Coordinates of C-alpha atoms in Angstrom, one line a residue:
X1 CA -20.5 -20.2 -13.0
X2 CA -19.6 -17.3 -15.4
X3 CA -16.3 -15.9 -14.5
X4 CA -17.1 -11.9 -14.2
X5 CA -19.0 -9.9 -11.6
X6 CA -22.3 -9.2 -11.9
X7 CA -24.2 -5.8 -11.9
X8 CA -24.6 -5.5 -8.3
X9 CA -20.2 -6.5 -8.1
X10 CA -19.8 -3.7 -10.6
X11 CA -21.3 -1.4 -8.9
X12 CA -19.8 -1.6 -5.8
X13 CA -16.7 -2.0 -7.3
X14 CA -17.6 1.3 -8.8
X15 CA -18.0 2.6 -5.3
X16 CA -14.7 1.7 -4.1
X17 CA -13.1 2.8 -6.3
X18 CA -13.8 6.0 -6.6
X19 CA -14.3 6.2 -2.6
X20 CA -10.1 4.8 -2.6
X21 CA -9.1 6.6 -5.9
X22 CA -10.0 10.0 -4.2
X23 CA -9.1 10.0 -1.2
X24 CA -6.3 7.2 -0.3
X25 CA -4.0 7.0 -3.3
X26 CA -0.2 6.0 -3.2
X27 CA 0.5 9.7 -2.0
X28 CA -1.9 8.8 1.4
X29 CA 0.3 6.0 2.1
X30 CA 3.7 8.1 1.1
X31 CA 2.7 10.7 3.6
X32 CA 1.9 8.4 6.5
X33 CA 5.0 6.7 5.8
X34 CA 6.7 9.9 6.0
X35 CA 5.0 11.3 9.0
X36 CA 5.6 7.9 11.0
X37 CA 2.1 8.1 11.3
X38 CA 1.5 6.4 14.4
X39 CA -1.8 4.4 13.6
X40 CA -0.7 3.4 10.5
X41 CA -3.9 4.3 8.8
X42 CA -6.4 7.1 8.9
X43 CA -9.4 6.3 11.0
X44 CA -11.4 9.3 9.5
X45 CA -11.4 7.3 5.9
X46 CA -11.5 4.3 8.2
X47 CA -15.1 5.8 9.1
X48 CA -16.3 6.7 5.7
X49 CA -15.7 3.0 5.1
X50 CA -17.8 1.8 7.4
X51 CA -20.7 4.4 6.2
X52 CA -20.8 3.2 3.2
X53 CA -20.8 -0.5 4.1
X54 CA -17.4 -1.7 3.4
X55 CA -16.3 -2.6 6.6
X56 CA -20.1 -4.7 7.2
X57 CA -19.4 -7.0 3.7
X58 CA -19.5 -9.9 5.6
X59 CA -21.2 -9.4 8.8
X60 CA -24.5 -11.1 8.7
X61 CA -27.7 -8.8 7.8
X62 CA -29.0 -9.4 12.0
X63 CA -26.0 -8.1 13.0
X64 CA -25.8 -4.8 10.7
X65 CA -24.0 -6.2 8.2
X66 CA -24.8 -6.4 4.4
X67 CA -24.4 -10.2 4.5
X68 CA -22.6 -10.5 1.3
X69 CA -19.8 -12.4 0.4
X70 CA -16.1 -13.0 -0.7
X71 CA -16.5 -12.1 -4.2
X72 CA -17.7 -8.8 -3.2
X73 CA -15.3 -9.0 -0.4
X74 CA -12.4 -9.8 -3.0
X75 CA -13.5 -6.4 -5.5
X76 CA -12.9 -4.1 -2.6
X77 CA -9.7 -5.6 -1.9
X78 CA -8.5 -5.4 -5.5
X79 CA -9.3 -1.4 -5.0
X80 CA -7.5 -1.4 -2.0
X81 CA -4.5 -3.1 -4.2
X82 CA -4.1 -0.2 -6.8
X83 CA -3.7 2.4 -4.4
X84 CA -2.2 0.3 -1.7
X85 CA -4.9 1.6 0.6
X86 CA -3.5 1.3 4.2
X87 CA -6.8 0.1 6.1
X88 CA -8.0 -2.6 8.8
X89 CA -10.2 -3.8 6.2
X90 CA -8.2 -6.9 5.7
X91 CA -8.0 -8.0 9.3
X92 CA -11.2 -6.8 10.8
X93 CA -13.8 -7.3 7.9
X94 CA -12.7 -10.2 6.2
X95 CA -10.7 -12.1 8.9
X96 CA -12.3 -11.5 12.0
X97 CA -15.4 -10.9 10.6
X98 CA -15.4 -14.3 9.0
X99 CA -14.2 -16.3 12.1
X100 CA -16.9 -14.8 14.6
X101 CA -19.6 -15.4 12.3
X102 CA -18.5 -19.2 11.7
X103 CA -17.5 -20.0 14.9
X104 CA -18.2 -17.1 17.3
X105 CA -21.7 -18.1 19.9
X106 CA -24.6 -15.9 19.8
X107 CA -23.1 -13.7 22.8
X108 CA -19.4 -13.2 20.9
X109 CA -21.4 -12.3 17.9
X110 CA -24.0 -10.2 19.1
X111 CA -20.9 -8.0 21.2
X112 CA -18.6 -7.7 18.1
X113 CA -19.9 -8.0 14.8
X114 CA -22.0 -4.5 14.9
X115 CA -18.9 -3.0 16.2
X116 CA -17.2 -4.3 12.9
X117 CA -20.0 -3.2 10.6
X118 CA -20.2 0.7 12.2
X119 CA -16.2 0.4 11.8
X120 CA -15.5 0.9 16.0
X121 CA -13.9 -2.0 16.7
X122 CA -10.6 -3.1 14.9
X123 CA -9.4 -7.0 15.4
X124 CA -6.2 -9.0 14.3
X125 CA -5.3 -12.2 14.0
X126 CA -2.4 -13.3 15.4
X127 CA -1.5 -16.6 13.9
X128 CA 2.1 -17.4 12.5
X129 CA 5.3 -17.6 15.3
X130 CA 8.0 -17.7 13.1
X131 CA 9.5 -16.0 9.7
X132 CA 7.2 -18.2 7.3
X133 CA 3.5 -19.0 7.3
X134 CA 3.0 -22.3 9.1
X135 CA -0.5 -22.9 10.7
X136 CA 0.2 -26.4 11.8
X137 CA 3.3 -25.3 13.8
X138 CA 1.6 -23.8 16.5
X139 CA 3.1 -23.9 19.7
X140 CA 2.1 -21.2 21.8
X141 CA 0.7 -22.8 24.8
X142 CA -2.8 -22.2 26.5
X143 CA -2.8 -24.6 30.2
X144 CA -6.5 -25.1 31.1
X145 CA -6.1 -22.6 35.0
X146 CA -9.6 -22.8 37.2
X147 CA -12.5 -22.0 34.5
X148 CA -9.8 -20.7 31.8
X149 CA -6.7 -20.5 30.5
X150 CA -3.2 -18.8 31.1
X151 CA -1.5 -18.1 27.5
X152 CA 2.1 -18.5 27.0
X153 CA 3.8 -17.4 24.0
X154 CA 4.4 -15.5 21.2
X155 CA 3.0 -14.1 18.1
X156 CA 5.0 -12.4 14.8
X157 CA 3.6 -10.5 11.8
X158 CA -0.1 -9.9 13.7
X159 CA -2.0 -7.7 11.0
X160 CA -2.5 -4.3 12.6
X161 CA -1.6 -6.3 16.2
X162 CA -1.0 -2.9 17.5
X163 CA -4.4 -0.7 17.1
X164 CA -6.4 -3.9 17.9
X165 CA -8.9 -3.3 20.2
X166 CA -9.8 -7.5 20.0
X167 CA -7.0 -10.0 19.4
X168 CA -8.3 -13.7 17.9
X169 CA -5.4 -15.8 18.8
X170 CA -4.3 -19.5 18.1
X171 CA -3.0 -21.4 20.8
X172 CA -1.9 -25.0 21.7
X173 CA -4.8 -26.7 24.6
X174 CA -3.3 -30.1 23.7
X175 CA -0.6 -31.8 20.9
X176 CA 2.2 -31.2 19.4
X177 CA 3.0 -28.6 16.6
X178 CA 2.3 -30.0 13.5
X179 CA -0.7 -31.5 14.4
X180 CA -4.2 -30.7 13.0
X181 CA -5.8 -31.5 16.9
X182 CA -4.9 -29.4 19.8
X183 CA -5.6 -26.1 18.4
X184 CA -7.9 -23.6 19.9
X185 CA -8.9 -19.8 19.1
X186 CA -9.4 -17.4 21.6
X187 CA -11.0 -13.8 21.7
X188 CA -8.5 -11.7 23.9
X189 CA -8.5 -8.3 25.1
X190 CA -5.3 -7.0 23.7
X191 CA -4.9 -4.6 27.1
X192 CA -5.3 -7.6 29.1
X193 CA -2.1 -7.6 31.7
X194 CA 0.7 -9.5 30.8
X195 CA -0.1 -8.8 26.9
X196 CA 3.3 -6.6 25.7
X197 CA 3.0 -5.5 22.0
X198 CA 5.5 -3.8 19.7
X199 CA 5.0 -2.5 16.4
X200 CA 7.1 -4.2 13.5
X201 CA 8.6 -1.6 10.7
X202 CA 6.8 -3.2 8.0
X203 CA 9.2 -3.0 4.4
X204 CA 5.9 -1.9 2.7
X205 CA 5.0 1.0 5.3
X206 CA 1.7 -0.9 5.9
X207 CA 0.9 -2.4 9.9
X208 CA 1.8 -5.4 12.1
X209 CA 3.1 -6.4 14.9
X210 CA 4.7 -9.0 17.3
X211 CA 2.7 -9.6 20.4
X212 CA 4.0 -11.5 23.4
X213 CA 1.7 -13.3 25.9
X214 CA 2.9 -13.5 29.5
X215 CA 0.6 -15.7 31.5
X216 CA -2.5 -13.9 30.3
X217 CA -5.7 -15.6 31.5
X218 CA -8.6 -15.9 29.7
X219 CA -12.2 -18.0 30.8
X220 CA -13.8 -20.1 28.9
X221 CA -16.1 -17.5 27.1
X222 CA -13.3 -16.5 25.7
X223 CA -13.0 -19.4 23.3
X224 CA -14.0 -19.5 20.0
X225 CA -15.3 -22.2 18.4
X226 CA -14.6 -25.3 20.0
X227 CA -11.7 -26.4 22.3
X228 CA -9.0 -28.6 20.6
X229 CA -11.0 -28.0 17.0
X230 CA -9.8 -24.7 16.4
X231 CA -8.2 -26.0 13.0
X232 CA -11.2 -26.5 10.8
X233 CA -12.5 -22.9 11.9
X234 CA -9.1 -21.5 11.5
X235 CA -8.3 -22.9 7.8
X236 CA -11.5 -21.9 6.7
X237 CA -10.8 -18.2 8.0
X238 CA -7.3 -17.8 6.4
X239 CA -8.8 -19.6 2.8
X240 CA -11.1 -16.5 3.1
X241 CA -8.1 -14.5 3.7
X242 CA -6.1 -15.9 1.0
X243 CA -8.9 -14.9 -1.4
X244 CA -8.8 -11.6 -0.3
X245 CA -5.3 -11.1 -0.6
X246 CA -5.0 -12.8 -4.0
X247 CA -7.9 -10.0 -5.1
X248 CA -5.5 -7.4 -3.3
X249 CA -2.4 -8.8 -5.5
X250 CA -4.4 -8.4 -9.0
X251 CA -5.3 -5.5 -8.7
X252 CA -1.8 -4.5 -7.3
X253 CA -1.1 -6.0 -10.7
X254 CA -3.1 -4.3 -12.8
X255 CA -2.4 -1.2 -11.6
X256 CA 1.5 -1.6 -11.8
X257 CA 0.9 -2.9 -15.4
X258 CA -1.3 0.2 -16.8
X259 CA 1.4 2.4 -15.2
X260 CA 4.4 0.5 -17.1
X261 CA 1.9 0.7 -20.5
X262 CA 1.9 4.7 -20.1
X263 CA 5.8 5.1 -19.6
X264 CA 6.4 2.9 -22.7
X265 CA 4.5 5.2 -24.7
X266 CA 5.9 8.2 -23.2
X267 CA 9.8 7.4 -22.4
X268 CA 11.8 7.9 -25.6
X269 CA 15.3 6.4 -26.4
X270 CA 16.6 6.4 -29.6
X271 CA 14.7 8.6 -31.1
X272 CA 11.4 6.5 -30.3
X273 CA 9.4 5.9 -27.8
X274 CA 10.5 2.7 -26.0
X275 CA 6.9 1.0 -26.4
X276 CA 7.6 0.8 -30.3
X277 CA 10.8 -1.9 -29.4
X278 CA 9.1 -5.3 -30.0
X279 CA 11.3 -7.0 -27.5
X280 CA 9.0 -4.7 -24.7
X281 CA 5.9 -5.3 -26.2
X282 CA 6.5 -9.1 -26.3
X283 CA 6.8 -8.8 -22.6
X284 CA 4.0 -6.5 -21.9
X285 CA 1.8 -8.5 -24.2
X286 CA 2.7 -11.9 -21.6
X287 CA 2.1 -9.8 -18.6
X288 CA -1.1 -8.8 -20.0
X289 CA -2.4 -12.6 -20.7
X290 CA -0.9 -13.5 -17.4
X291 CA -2.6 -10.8 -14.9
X292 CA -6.2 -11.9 -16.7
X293 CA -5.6 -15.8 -16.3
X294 CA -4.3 -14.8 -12.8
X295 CA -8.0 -12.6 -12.5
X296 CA -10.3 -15.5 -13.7
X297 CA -8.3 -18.2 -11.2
X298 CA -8.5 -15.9 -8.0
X299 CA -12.5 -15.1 -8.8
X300 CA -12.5 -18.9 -9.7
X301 CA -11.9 -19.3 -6.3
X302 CA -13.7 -16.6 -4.5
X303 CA -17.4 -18.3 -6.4
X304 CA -16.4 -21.4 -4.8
X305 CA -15.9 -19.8 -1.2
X306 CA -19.3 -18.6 -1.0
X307 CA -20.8 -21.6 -3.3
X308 CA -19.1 -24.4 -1.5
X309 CA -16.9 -23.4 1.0
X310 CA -15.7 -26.6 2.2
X311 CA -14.3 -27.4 -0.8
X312 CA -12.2 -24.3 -1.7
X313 CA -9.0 -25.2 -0.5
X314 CA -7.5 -26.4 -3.9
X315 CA -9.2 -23.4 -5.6
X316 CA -7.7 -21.0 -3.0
X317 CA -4.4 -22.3 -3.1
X318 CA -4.0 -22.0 -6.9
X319 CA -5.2 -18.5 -6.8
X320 CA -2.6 -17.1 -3.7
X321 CA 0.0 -19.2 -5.1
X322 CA -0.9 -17.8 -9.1
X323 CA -1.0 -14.2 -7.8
X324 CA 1.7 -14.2 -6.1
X325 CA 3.5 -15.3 -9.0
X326 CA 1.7 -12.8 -11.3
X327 CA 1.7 -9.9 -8.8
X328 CA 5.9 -10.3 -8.6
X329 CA 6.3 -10.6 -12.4
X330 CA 4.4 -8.0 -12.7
X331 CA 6.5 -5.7 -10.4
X332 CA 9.7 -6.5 -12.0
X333 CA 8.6 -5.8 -15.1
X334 CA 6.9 -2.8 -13.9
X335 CA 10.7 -1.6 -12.2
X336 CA 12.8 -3.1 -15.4
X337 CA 10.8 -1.1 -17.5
X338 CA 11.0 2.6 -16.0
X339 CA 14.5 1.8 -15.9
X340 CA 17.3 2.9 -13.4
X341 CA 14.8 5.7 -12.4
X342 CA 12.1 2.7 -10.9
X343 CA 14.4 1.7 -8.5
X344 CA 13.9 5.4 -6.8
X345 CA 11.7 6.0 -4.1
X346 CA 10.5 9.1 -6.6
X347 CA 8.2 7.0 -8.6
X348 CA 6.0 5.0 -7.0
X349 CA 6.5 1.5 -8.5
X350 CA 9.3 1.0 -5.7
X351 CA 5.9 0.7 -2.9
X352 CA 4.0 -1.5 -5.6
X353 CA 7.2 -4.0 -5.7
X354 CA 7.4 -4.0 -1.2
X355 CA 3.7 -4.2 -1.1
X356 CA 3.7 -7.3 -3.2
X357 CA 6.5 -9.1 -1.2
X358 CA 4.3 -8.9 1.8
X359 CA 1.2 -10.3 0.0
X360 CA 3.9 -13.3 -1.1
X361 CA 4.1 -14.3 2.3
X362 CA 0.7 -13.5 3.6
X363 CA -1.1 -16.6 4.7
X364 CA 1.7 -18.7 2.6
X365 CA 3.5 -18.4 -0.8
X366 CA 3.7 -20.1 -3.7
X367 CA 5.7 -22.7 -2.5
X368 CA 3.3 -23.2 0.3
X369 CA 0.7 -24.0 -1.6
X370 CA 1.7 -25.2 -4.1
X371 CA 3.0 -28.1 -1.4
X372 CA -0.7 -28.0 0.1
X373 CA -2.1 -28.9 -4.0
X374 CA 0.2 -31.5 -3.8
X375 CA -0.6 -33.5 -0.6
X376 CA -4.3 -32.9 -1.0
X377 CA -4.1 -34.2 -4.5
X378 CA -1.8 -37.8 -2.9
X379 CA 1.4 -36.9 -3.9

């Protein structure tokens, strides 16, 4: 398969981009930051999202959705990376989205997909308990209590945890952490008693949250998917994840990059503009090659979600683990570059360099996966 979008990609790429361009650049995030805007993201552009069919991408057709897939998925989240859009598009249409439709029942589906599509219902995925991404080390417990559960535990770095109106949590019914059995995913109401949630002061000014469960009881139609199989369901979700986020980190990337390109023509020293000294343009020139291999591996990947999505993994893995190396060479440069002066919170390279760190460690860095290549390959 041909690596570049088609017409129908371009177009909506189009779209988003001048939907984000106009009316969420950096600035939007700046004066939210600022504010200590409590939501974390505006819910009026939030809205507009959803009218124009963003926040439906990959909701089934039945269910109000456009039906579409991650490639398209993966060309709004690479507009959302060169304005660092703050939005719930991350954790409610691609992740929650994709786990009801693959393993949510015709009831789960029917209550919260068209809430996702007309952009009413905001979900997070609470996942990882400790300071690094590790699936398999799940140990928050869920005890089988009459015709449920009670959940014990707690969750760090939830995704928008604290505006979630629907919670899609990962929980221990039988095993030990570390292995692949045992895990199940539940649908919980985040005001359900003995949920306590606090927001995290994320470095990049964007949302999450740690949320502690205190004996909170859920029934059975709470599960999603099956009981003790959560795994399968739950590795596909974050592989879908992990696509988007790579898309998210390129065009981080790319923006980052043309920025840098326009203050080496423009900053002089010497007498000359600093884009004439070879030494810069050697590195410019490697950055360049770099963010396109970096774009070809990440839609590499994205094609082979939607073509053969059981076999992904590998394809995921190089792509997070590539753009996240691309995405944090591409910051440094971008702050080496400006100088002294790209250290300052005046320019805004500084939010480009924290964003990036968090997309790092998103659903696993480079080490992660690069350690995931390796097993699945025998080593």
């Amino acid at each position: 398969m041909a690596l570049v979008l088609t017409e129908e990609q371009s177009m909506l790429r189009d779209s988003a981009r001048g939907l984000i361009g106009d009316h969420a650049p950096v600035s939007h995030l700046r004066a939210l930051r600022d504010s200590r805007d409590a939501t974390g993201f505006s819910r009026d552009l939030w809205k507009s999202f959803a009218e124009m069919g963003f926040a439906g991408l990959l909701v089934p057709e039945e269910f109000g959705g456009s039906g579409l897939g991650c490639v398209e998925a993966g060309v709004v989240m690479e507009e959302i990376g060169r304005t660092l859009m703050p939005s719930p598009f991350l954790s409610t249409a691609v992740l929650a989205a994709s786990a009801l439709s693959r393993g949510g029942n015709k009831a789960q589906r029917s209550e919260h997909l068209p809430k996702i599509s007309e952009g009413s219902l905001v979900a997070a995925l609470g996942l990882d308990e400790g300071a690094k991404h590790r699936p398999l080390q799940t140990k928050m417990q869920a005890v089988r209590s009459g015709n449920g559960f009670k959940l014990n535990g707690a969750k760090a770095l939830v995704v928008d945890g604290h505006v979630a109106d629907l919670l899609i949590v990962a929980a221990r019914t039988a095993g030990q952490a570390g292995e692949r059995d045992g895990i199940t995913l539940f649908l919980v109401d985040p005001k359900t008693k003995g949920i306590a949630t606090e927001r995290t002061i994320m470095v990049d000014s964007h949302n999450a949250a740690r949320i502690e469960f205190d004996n909170v009881e859920v029934t059975a139609d709470h599960v999603l998917g099956e009981v003790d199989q959560g795994f399968a369901l739950l590795e596909g979700v974050l592989n879908v994840g992990r696509g988007a986020v790579a898309s998210e980190m390129v065009g981080l990337s790319e923006e980052v990059f043309g920025r840098t390109v326009d203050y080496l023509k423009e900053r002089k020293q010497f007498g000359k503009r600093i884009g004439e000294f070879q030494a810069l343009q050697h590195r410019a020139a490697q950055l360049y090659i770099d963010i396109e291999i970096t774009r070809a591996a990440v839609l590499n990947a994205l094609q082979k979600l939607d073509s053969d999505f059981e076999n992904a993994a590998s394809a995921v893995a190089v792509a997070k683990a590539r753009a996240g190396a691309t995405a944090t060479r591409a910051v440094q440069e971008g702050v080496q570059m400006h100088g002294g002066m790209g250290m300052t919170d005046q320019f805004d390279i500084g939010f480009f360099m924290k964003r990036a760190r968090v997309c790092e460690e998103l659903f696993g860095d480079a080490n992660f996966h690069a350690d995931q290549l390796a097993r699945a390959r025998g080593y």
